[in-house]
Amino acid sequence: MKITIPRRQLFKILGIIALCAASFGAGFWVAGKWRSPDEKLMDAAYNGIANDSLFNKHTSQELSYAAIRGMLATIDDPYSELIEPMAAQNFTSAFSGQTGVIGLYAENKAGQVVITIVFPNGSADKAGLQVGDVILSIDGVTLDKYADSSETGLMIRGSPGTTVHLKIQRNDQVLEYDVTRRVRDYVTSRMLPGGIGYISLNAFNRTASQQMKDALEALTAQNPKGLIWDLRNNEGGDMQAAQDILSDFIKDGLLFTADLTNNRTVQFFAKGKPIAADIPLVVLMDKTTYSAAETCAAAVAETGRGTTIGTNSFGKGVIQATVPLLNNTLLQLTIAKWLSPKGEWYQGRGVSPQIVVNNDPATEADEPLQRAVELLSNK
């Protein structure tokens, strides 16, 4: 999944970015004599194609979407995208954490949306969906060759308890499923033998921040010898949530920096009201530790707050902002790098753990978790 910051949340954490986003968005409404020669050129080309082309079979909206996607394709930003109205409806609720999910992840592969992960015991798993299934349509809306993981995920999400209708191609079969959306629990926690607390987080948003606080308070009330924070299978999310959650573990100091265009930076510091700042900490990580989760792993290691165990993280070191366009459409663009407390940029290479431990898929054991327990037991 992608780390994105809705403009409403961006106002709270990146005032400078918000101003730039507002200025950027305003450009879409500039009209008449204030339009630049390039904008007038676009208008002329659009009108010619829409009104006079013998071969044009597209609606005006389809041509507009194609023009925007064409511009996005030229800027070499793998995380930029046009989010159409159906998916955009779920965008804000997804970042608040108030949304229902079915437990799958799909990616665009050669123009087809293919299911690459079906989470165990989720609604999709119980309905019989499988890795390798191609999603043809969602609630009757056919997916085109441009549909990506973000847009597909947003289209699938909705109010908990409602159903989503999926048309699937599996080999030569076309199958249809009605799958119930469930409320998502972002945090799992428990006490392990030896008095060690375990807490797993799989996304960063406002709901997840509160769930983390509640779980940490419950664990610290039991006086744990150490804490294991599992950031594997974490899809990233809101950088403000990352700041809030890191501040539960780290008392003070720089957590990360947003490095914008034109030599502008915004620094994010711990908020000074930690829940578990003095308990020995281990962070578990691997290639499914993504974006905001990578920010947290880097901060814990580089500030000396704890020890990271596992394998290299995904390697997404950039931040997106989302600008509202007309007709309930959203435009998502990368607007900053995030840098670690030491100024490192991990784009494309990922954060390396301090202790490398591979999780062997041939065994039932969770080797990184075992190593974490062993390390904390010897503190």
Short mmCIF file of C-alpha atoms in Angstrom, two decimals:
data_model
loop_
_atom_site.label_atom_id
_atom_site.label_comp_id
_atom_site.label_asym_id
_atom_site.label_seq_id
_atom_site.Cartn_x
_atom_site.Cartn_y
_atom_site.Cartn_z
CA MET A 1 0.00 0.00 0.00
CA LYS A 2 1.09 3.74 -0.42
CA ILE A 3 1.87 6.31 2.24
CA THR A 4 -0.32 9.32 1.55
CA ILE A 5 -1.26 12.43 3.46
CA PRO A 6 -4.73 13.86 2.80
CA ARG A 7 -4.67 17.64 2.49
CA ARG A 8 -6.87 18.05 5.59
CA GLN A 9 -4.34 16.16 7.71
CA LEU A 10 -1.46 17.86 5.94
CA PHE A 11 -2.61 21.24 7.27
CA LYS A 12 -1.91 19.96 10.77
CA ILE A 13 1.58 18.68 10.17
CA LEU A 14 3.07 20.38 7.16
CA GLY A 15 1.83 23.92 6.82
CA ILE A 16 4.34 24.71 4.14
CA ILE A 17 3.34 21.70 2.07
CA ALA A 18 -0.32 22.53 2.44
CA LEU A 19 0.27 26.01 1.08
CA CYS A 20 2.07 24.56 -1.91
CA ALA A 21 -0.67 21.99 -2.47
CA ALA A 22 -3.31 24.69 -2.32
CA SER A 23 -1.41 26.77 -4.85
CA PHE A 24 -0.97 23.72 -7.04
CA GLY A 25 -4.66 22.86 -6.85
CA ALA A 26 -5.69 26.42 -7.66
CA GLY A 27 -3.98 26.12 -11.01
CA PHE A 28 -6.69 23.77 -12.19
CA TRP A 29 -9.33 26.47 -11.88
CA VAL A 30 -7.46 29.37 -13.47
CA ALA A 31 -9.40 30.47 -16.55
CA GLY A 32 -9.64 33.04 -19.30
CA LYS A 33 -6.90 35.60 -19.78
CA TRP A 34 -4.94 34.21 -16.84
CA ARG A 35 -4.33 30.89 -18.56
CA SER A 36 -0.78 30.34 -19.77
CA PRO A 37 0.07 29.58 -23.42
CA ASP A 38 0.67 25.94 -22.47
CA GLU A 39 -2.74 25.67 -20.83
CA LYS A 40 -4.37 27.19 -23.91
CA LEU A 41 -2.44 24.67 -26.02
CA MET A 42 -3.92 21.85 -23.92
CA ASP A 43 -7.41 23.28 -24.38
CA ALA A 44 -7.01 23.50 -28.14
CA ALA A 45 -5.76 19.93 -28.41
CA TYR A 46 -8.53 18.63 -26.18
CA ASN A 47 -11.25 20.44 -28.14
CA GLY A 48 -9.87 19.21 -31.41
CA ILE A 49 -9.80 15.59 -30.30
CA ALA A 50 -13.16 15.71 -28.51
CA ASN A 51 -15.06 17.49 -31.27
CA ASP A 52 -13.41 16.64 -34.57
CA SER A 53 -11.51 13.34 -34.36
CA LEU A 54 -13.02 10.65 -36.56
CA PHE A 55 -11.59 7.92 -34.34
CA ASN A 56 -12.41 9.31 -30.91
CA LYS A 57 -14.76 6.94 -29.07
CA HIS A 58 -14.21 8.40 -25.60
CA THR A 59 -16.32 10.65 -23.42
CA SER A 60 -15.02 14.06 -22.41
CA GLN A 61 -14.31 12.70 -18.93
CA GLU A 62 -12.33 9.76 -20.31
CA LEU A 63 -10.25 12.14 -22.41
CA SER A 64 -9.58 14.35 -19.39
CA TYR A 65 -8.49 11.36 -17.31
CA ALA A 66 -6.24 10.18 -20.14
CA ALA A 67 -4.61 13.62 -20.37
CA ILE A 68 -3.91 13.70 -16.62
CA ARG A 69 -2.51 10.16 -16.67
CA GLY A 70 -0.36 11.09 -19.63
CA MET A 71 1.16 13.97 -17.66
CA LEU A 72 1.73 11.73 -14.64
CA ALA A 73 3.46 9.16 -16.83
CA THR A 74 6.06 11.75 -17.88
CA ILE A 75 7.22 12.81 -14.39
CA ASP A 76 8.71 9.47 -13.35
CA ASP A 77 6.81 9.36 -10.05
CA PRO A 78 5.81 5.74 -9.34
CA TYR A 79 3.53 6.86 -6.50
CA SER A 80 1.56 9.51 -8.38
CA GLU A 81 -1.93 8.67 -9.53
CA LEU A 82 -5.34 9.95 -10.47
CA ILE A 83 -7.94 8.65 -8.02
CA GLU A 84 -11.36 8.48 -9.64
CA PRO A 85 -14.56 9.38 -7.74
CA MET A 86 -15.60 5.89 -6.64
CA ALA A 87 -12.22 5.22 -5.04
CA ALA A 88 -11.89 8.80 -3.79
CA GLN A 89 -15.02 8.38 -1.65
CA ASN A 90 -13.15 5.91 0.54
CA PHE A 91 -9.90 7.86 0.73
CA THR A 92 -10.60 9.99 3.79
CA SER A 93 -12.23 7.16 5.73
CA ALA A 94 -9.24 4.93 4.96
CA PHE A 95 -6.88 7.44 6.58
CA SER A 96 -9.07 7.85 9.63
CA GLY A 97 -9.12 4.07 9.98
CA GLN A 98 -12.93 3.99 9.90
CA THR A 99 -13.36 1.60 7.01
CA GLY A 100 -14.15 -2.03 6.35
CA VAL A 101 -11.72 -4.35 4.57
CA ILE A 102 -11.87 -7.88 3.18
CA GLY A 103 -8.25 -8.98 3.64
CA LEU A 104 -6.50 -9.04 0.29
CA TYR A 105 -3.85 -7.08 -1.62
CA ALA A 106 -3.81 -6.76 -5.41
CA GLU A 107 -1.27 -5.31 -7.85
CA ASN A 108 -1.38 -4.25 -11.49
CA LYS A 109 0.68 -6.72 -13.48
CA ALA A 110 0.89 -6.13 -17.23
CA GLY A 111 -2.46 -4.34 -17.27
CA GLN A 112 -4.32 -6.82 -15.07
CA VAL A 113 -5.18 -6.43 -11.38
CA VAL A 114 -3.89 -9.62 -9.78
CA ILE A 115 -4.42 -10.72 -6.17
CA THR A 116 -0.96 -11.19 -4.64
CA ILE A 117 -1.85 -11.62 -0.96
CA VAL A 118 -4.90 -13.18 0.72
CA PHE A 119 -4.61 -12.64 4.46
CA PRO A 120 -5.40 -15.76 6.54
CA ASN A 121 -8.86 -15.88 8.13
CA GLY A 122 -9.99 -12.68 6.43
CA SER A 123 -13.26 -12.35 4.55
CA ALA A 124 -11.58 -12.89 1.19
CA ASP A 125 -9.87 -16.05 2.44
CA LYS A 126 -13.10 -17.45 3.85
CA ALA A 127 -14.97 -16.61 0.63
CA GLY A 128 -12.47 -18.65 -1.40
CA LEU A 129 -10.47 -15.98 -3.22
CA GLN A 130 -6.94 -17.06 -4.11
CA VAL A 131 -3.54 -15.60 -4.92
CA GLY A 132 -3.31 -15.30 -8.71
CA ASP A 133 -6.97 -14.46 -9.23
CA VAL A 134 -7.47 -11.54 -11.63
CA ILE A 135 -10.04 -8.96 -10.51
CA LEU A 136 -12.19 -8.00 -13.49
CA SER A 137 -14.66 -5.69 -11.78
CA ILE A 138 -15.61 -4.30 -8.36
CA ASP A 139 -19.30 -3.66 -7.67
CA GLY A 140 -19.95 -3.70 -11.40
CA VAL A 141 -17.18 -1.24 -12.27
CA THR A 142 -14.78 -2.82 -14.77
CA LEU A 143 -11.11 -2.32 -13.95
CA ASP A 144 -9.05 -0.90 -16.79
CA LYS A 145 -5.35 -1.35 -17.49
CA TYR A 146 -4.51 1.71 -15.38
CA ALA A 147 -6.05 0.45 -12.12
CA ASP A 148 -3.33 0.01 -9.48
CA SER A 149 -3.13 -1.38 -5.96
CA SER A 150 -4.11 1.88 -4.28
CA GLU A 151 -7.19 2.56 -6.39
CA THR A 152 -8.27 -1.08 -6.26
CA GLY A 153 -7.92 -1.17 -2.48
CA LEU A 154 -9.97 2.00 -2.08
CA MET A 155 -12.73 0.67 -4.34
CA ILE A 156 -12.94 -2.55 -2.34
CA ARG A 157 -13.16 -0.79 1.02
CA GLY A 158 -16.39 0.55 2.45
CA SER A 159 -18.58 0.59 5.51
CA PRO A 160 -18.05 -2.40 7.84
CA GLY A 161 -20.78 -5.00 7.47
CA THR A 162 -21.52 -4.18 3.83
CA THR A 163 -20.59 -6.48 0.94
CA VAL A 164 -18.48 -5.89 -2.13
CA HIS A 165 -19.18 -7.80 -5.34
CA LEU A 166 -16.06 -9.03 -7.15
CA LYS A 167 -15.89 -10.61 -10.59
CA ILE A 168 -12.78 -12.79 -10.80
CA GLN A 169 -10.97 -14.63 -13.56
CA ARG A 170 -9.23 -17.82 -12.43
CA ASN A 171 -7.54 -19.58 -15.33
CA ASP A 172 -10.39 -20.13 -17.81
CA GLN A 173 -13.16 -19.56 -15.28
CA VAL A 174 -15.00 -16.34 -14.50
CA LEU A 175 -16.24 -16.41 -10.91
CA GLU A 176 -18.26 -13.97 -8.81
CA TYR A 177 -18.04 -13.38 -5.06
CA ASP A 178 -19.95 -11.30 -2.55
CA VAL A 179 -17.50 -10.60 0.29
CA THR A 180 -18.37 -8.92 3.59
CA ARG A 181 -16.24 -6.01 4.74
CA ARG A 182 -15.03 -6.24 8.34
CA VAL A 183 -13.79 -3.68 10.82
CA ARG A 184 -10.03 -3.80 10.82
CA ASP A 185 -8.01 -4.23 13.98
CA TYR A 186 -4.74 -2.43 13.40
CA VAL A 187 -3.06 -3.55 16.61
CA THR A 188 -2.53 -6.98 18.14
CA SER A 189 -0.92 -7.31 21.56
CA ARG A 190 -0.24 -9.94 24.21
CA MET A 191 2.17 -10.92 26.93
CA LEU A 192 4.73 -13.56 26.00
CA PRO A 193 6.36 -16.01 28.41
CA GLY A 194 9.13 -14.44 30.44
CA GLY A 195 7.28 -11.18 30.98
CA ILE A 196 7.84 -9.73 27.50
CA GLY A 197 5.15 -7.63 25.86
CA TYR A 198 4.37 -8.09 22.17
CA ILE A 199 2.58 -5.50 20.02
CA SER A 200 1.99 -5.67 16.27
CA LEU A 201 0.93 -2.71 14.12
CA ASN A 202 -0.12 -3.07 10.47
CA ALA A 203 -0.92 0.53 9.41
CA PHE A 204 -0.57 4.15 10.47
CA ASN A 205 -3.73 6.27 10.84
CA ARG A 206 -5.69 8.01 13.58
CA THR A 207 -7.46 4.85 14.70
CA ALA A 208 -4.21 2.90 14.79
CA SER A 209 -2.59 5.63 16.92
CA GLN A 210 -5.27 5.32 19.56
CA GLN A 211 -5.22 1.51 19.45
CA MET A 212 -1.45 1.60 19.98
CA LYS A 213 -1.82 3.88 23.02
CA ASP A 214 -4.47 1.62 24.53
CA ALA A 215 -2.43 -1.54 23.94
CA LEU A 216 0.79 -0.01 25.27
CA GLU A 217 -0.92 1.20 28.42
CA ALA A 218 -2.35 -2.28 28.99
CA LEU A 219 1.04 -3.91 28.46
CA THR A 220 3.04 -1.46 30.59
CA ALA A 221 0.55 -1.94 33.44
CA GLN A 222 1.88 -5.51 33.61
CA ASN A 223 5.48 -4.30 34.12
CA PRO A 224 7.01 -6.09 31.12
CA LYS A 225 10.71 -6.90 31.07
CA GLY A 226 10.84 -5.74 27.47
CA LEU A 227 8.66 -4.86 24.48
CA ILE A 228 8.62 -6.28 20.95
CA TRP A 229 7.12 -3.95 18.33
CA ASP A 230 6.32 -5.95 15.19
CA LEU A 231 6.30 -3.78 12.06
CA ARG A 232 6.21 -6.64 9.56
CA ASN A 233 3.23 -6.67 7.17
CA ASN A 234 2.79 -2.95 7.78
CA GLU A 235 1.41 -0.93 4.87
CA GLY A 236 2.56 2.48 6.10
CA GLY A 237 0.17 5.43 6.15
CA ASP A 238 -0.01 8.86 7.76
CA MET A 239 3.25 10.52 8.85
CA GLN A 240 1.48 12.37 11.65
CA ALA A 241 0.41 8.99 13.03
CA ALA A 242 4.04 7.86 12.77
CA GLN A 243 5.10 10.87 14.84
CA ASP A 244 2.38 10.21 17.42
CA ILE A 245 3.22 6.52 17.78
CA LEU A 246 6.99 7.05 17.90
CA SER A 247 6.37 9.60 20.65
CA ASP A 248 4.88 6.78 22.74
CA PHE A 249 8.33 5.11 22.73
CA ILE A 250 10.75 8.04 22.48
CA LYS A 251 10.74 10.90 24.98
CA ASP A 252 12.45 13.67 23.04
CA GLY A 253 14.57 14.54 20.03
CA LEU A 254 14.25 14.48 16.24
CA LEU A 255 12.24 11.57 14.82
CA PHE A 256 12.41 12.29 11.08
CA THR A 257 12.47 15.14 8.58
CA ALA A 258 10.37 15.95 5.52
CA ASP A 259 12.67 17.31 2.80
CA LEU A 260 10.61 19.32 0.30
CA THR A 261 11.40 21.16 -2.91
CA ASN A 262 13.16 24.54 -3.00
CA ASN A 263 15.38 23.69 0.01
CA ARG A 264 12.48 23.58 2.48
CA THR A 265 12.38 21.13 5.36
CA VAL A 266 9.98 20.32 8.19
CA GLN A 267 11.30 18.46 11.24
CA PHE A 268 9.19 16.11 13.34
CA PHE A 269 10.11 15.83 17.03
CA ALA A 270 8.93 13.56 19.83
CA LYS A 271 6.00 15.12 21.68
CA GLY A 272 7.36 14.57 25.18
CA LYS A 273 4.63 12.36 26.68
CA PRO A 274 5.85 8.78 26.14
CA ILE A 275 4.10 5.71 27.48
CA ALA A 276 7.02 3.29 27.22
CA ALA A 277 10.25 5.31 26.90
CA ASP A 278 12.35 3.31 29.38
CA ILE A 279 11.38 -0.30 28.64
CA PRO A 280 13.89 -2.26 26.51
CA LEU A 281 12.55 -2.36 22.95
CA VAL A 282 13.03 -4.55 19.88
CA VAL A 283 11.49 -3.75 16.48
CA LEU A 284 10.82 -6.58 14.03
CA MET A 285 11.09 -5.70 10.34
CA ASP A 286 11.37 -7.20 6.85
CA LYS A 287 10.54 -6.39 3.22
CA THR A 288 6.85 -5.93 4.18
CA THR A 289 7.83 -3.07 6.51
CA TYR A 290 6.73 -0.18 4.32
CA SER A 291 7.16 3.59 4.28
CA ALA A 292 5.96 5.10 7.61
CA ALA A 293 6.89 1.80 9.26
CA GLU A 294 10.40 2.17 7.83
CA THR A 295 10.54 5.68 9.28
CA CYS A 296 9.82 4.22 12.72
CA ALA A 297 12.36 1.41 12.41
CA ALA A 298 15.06 3.90 11.38
CA ALA A 299 14.18 6.27 14.23
CA VAL A 300 14.31 3.53 16.87
CA ALA A 301 17.70 2.32 15.64
CA GLU A 302 19.38 5.67 14.99
CA THR A 303 18.26 7.29 18.26
CA GLY A 304 19.49 4.28 20.22
CA ARG A 305 16.02 3.70 21.62
CA GLY A 306 15.97 0.02 20.73
CA THR A 307 17.26 -2.76 18.49
CA THR A 308 15.93 -3.70 15.04
CA ILE A 309 15.82 -7.39 14.08
CA GLY A 310 14.90 -9.10 10.81
CA THR A 311 15.73 -8.25 7.20
CA ASN A 312 15.80 -5.12 5.03
CA SER A 313 12.65 -3.04 4.80
CA PHE A 314 10.87 -2.22 1.53
CA GLY A 315 12.66 1.02 0.65
CA LYS A 316 9.98 3.70 0.19
CA GLY A 317 11.46 7.00 1.31
CA VAL A 318 8.98 9.54 -0.07
CA ILE A 319 5.79 11.28 1.05
CA GLN A 320 2.65 11.97 -0.98
CA ALA A 321 0.08 14.77 -0.78
CA THR A 322 -3.39 14.50 -2.23
CA VAL A 323 -5.00 17.44 -4.01
CA PRO A 324 -8.77 17.60 -4.67
CA LEU A 325 -9.64 18.20 -8.32
CA LEU A 326 -13.11 18.75 -9.80
CA ASN A 327 -15.99 16.26 -9.68
CA ASN A 328 -14.81 14.38 -6.57
CA THR A 329 -11.53 13.34 -8.21
CA LEU A 330 -8.20 13.36 -6.38
CA LEU A 331 -4.64 13.79 -7.62
CA GLN A 332 -1.85 12.21 -5.60
CA LEU A 333 1.73 13.42 -6.02
CA THR A 334 5.04 12.85 -4.27
CA ILE A 335 6.01 16.11 -2.58
CA ALA A 336 8.85 15.22 -0.18
CA LYS A 337 11.51 12.78 0.92
CA TRP A 338 11.56 11.58 4.49
CA LEU A 339 14.97 11.50 6.13
CA SER A 340 15.98 9.57 9.24
CA PRO A 341 17.30 11.31 12.41
CA LYS A 342 20.82 11.02 10.97
CA GLY A 343 19.72 12.45 7.61
CA GLU A 344 19.71 9.13 5.75
CA TRP A 345 17.39 8.66 2.75
CA TYR A 346 16.36 5.03 2.36
CA GLN A 347 14.53 5.24 -0.96
CA GLY A 348 15.16 2.12 -3.05
CA ARG A 349 17.50 0.46 -0.55
CA GLY A 350 15.45 0.07 2.60
CA VAL A 351 16.45 0.26 6.23
CA SER A 352 18.87 -2.46 7.31
CA PRO A 353 18.22 -4.19 10.65
CA GLN A 354 20.88 -4.10 13.32
CA ILE A 355 20.58 -7.88 13.76
CA VAL A 356 19.85 -9.87 10.59
CA VAL A 357 17.53 -12.83 11.12
CA ASN A 358 15.65 -14.49 8.26
CA ASN A 359 12.25 -16.04 8.85
CA ASP A 360 12.49 -19.52 7.33
CA PRO A 361 9.22 -20.32 5.49
CA ALA A 362 10.02 -24.03 5.74
CA THR A 363 9.57 -23.97 9.50
CA GLU A 364 6.60 -23.13 11.69
CA ALA A 365 8.83 -21.11 13.99
CA ASP A 366 9.06 -17.32 13.82
CA GLU A 367 12.83 -16.98 13.98
CA PRO A 368 13.01 -13.16 14.23
CA LEU A 369 10.47 -13.19 17.07
CA GLN A 370 12.43 -15.93 18.85
CA ARG A 371 15.63 -13.89 18.51
CA ALA A 372 13.88 -10.84 19.93
CA VAL A 373 12.62 -12.79 22.94
CA GLU A 374 16.10 -14.20 23.49
CA LEU A 375 17.68 -10.72 23.33
CA LEU A 376 15.21 -9.15 25.76
CA SER A 377 15.37 -12.11 28.14
CA ASN A 378 19.09 -11.50 28.58
CA LYS A 379 18.71 -7.77 29.33
#
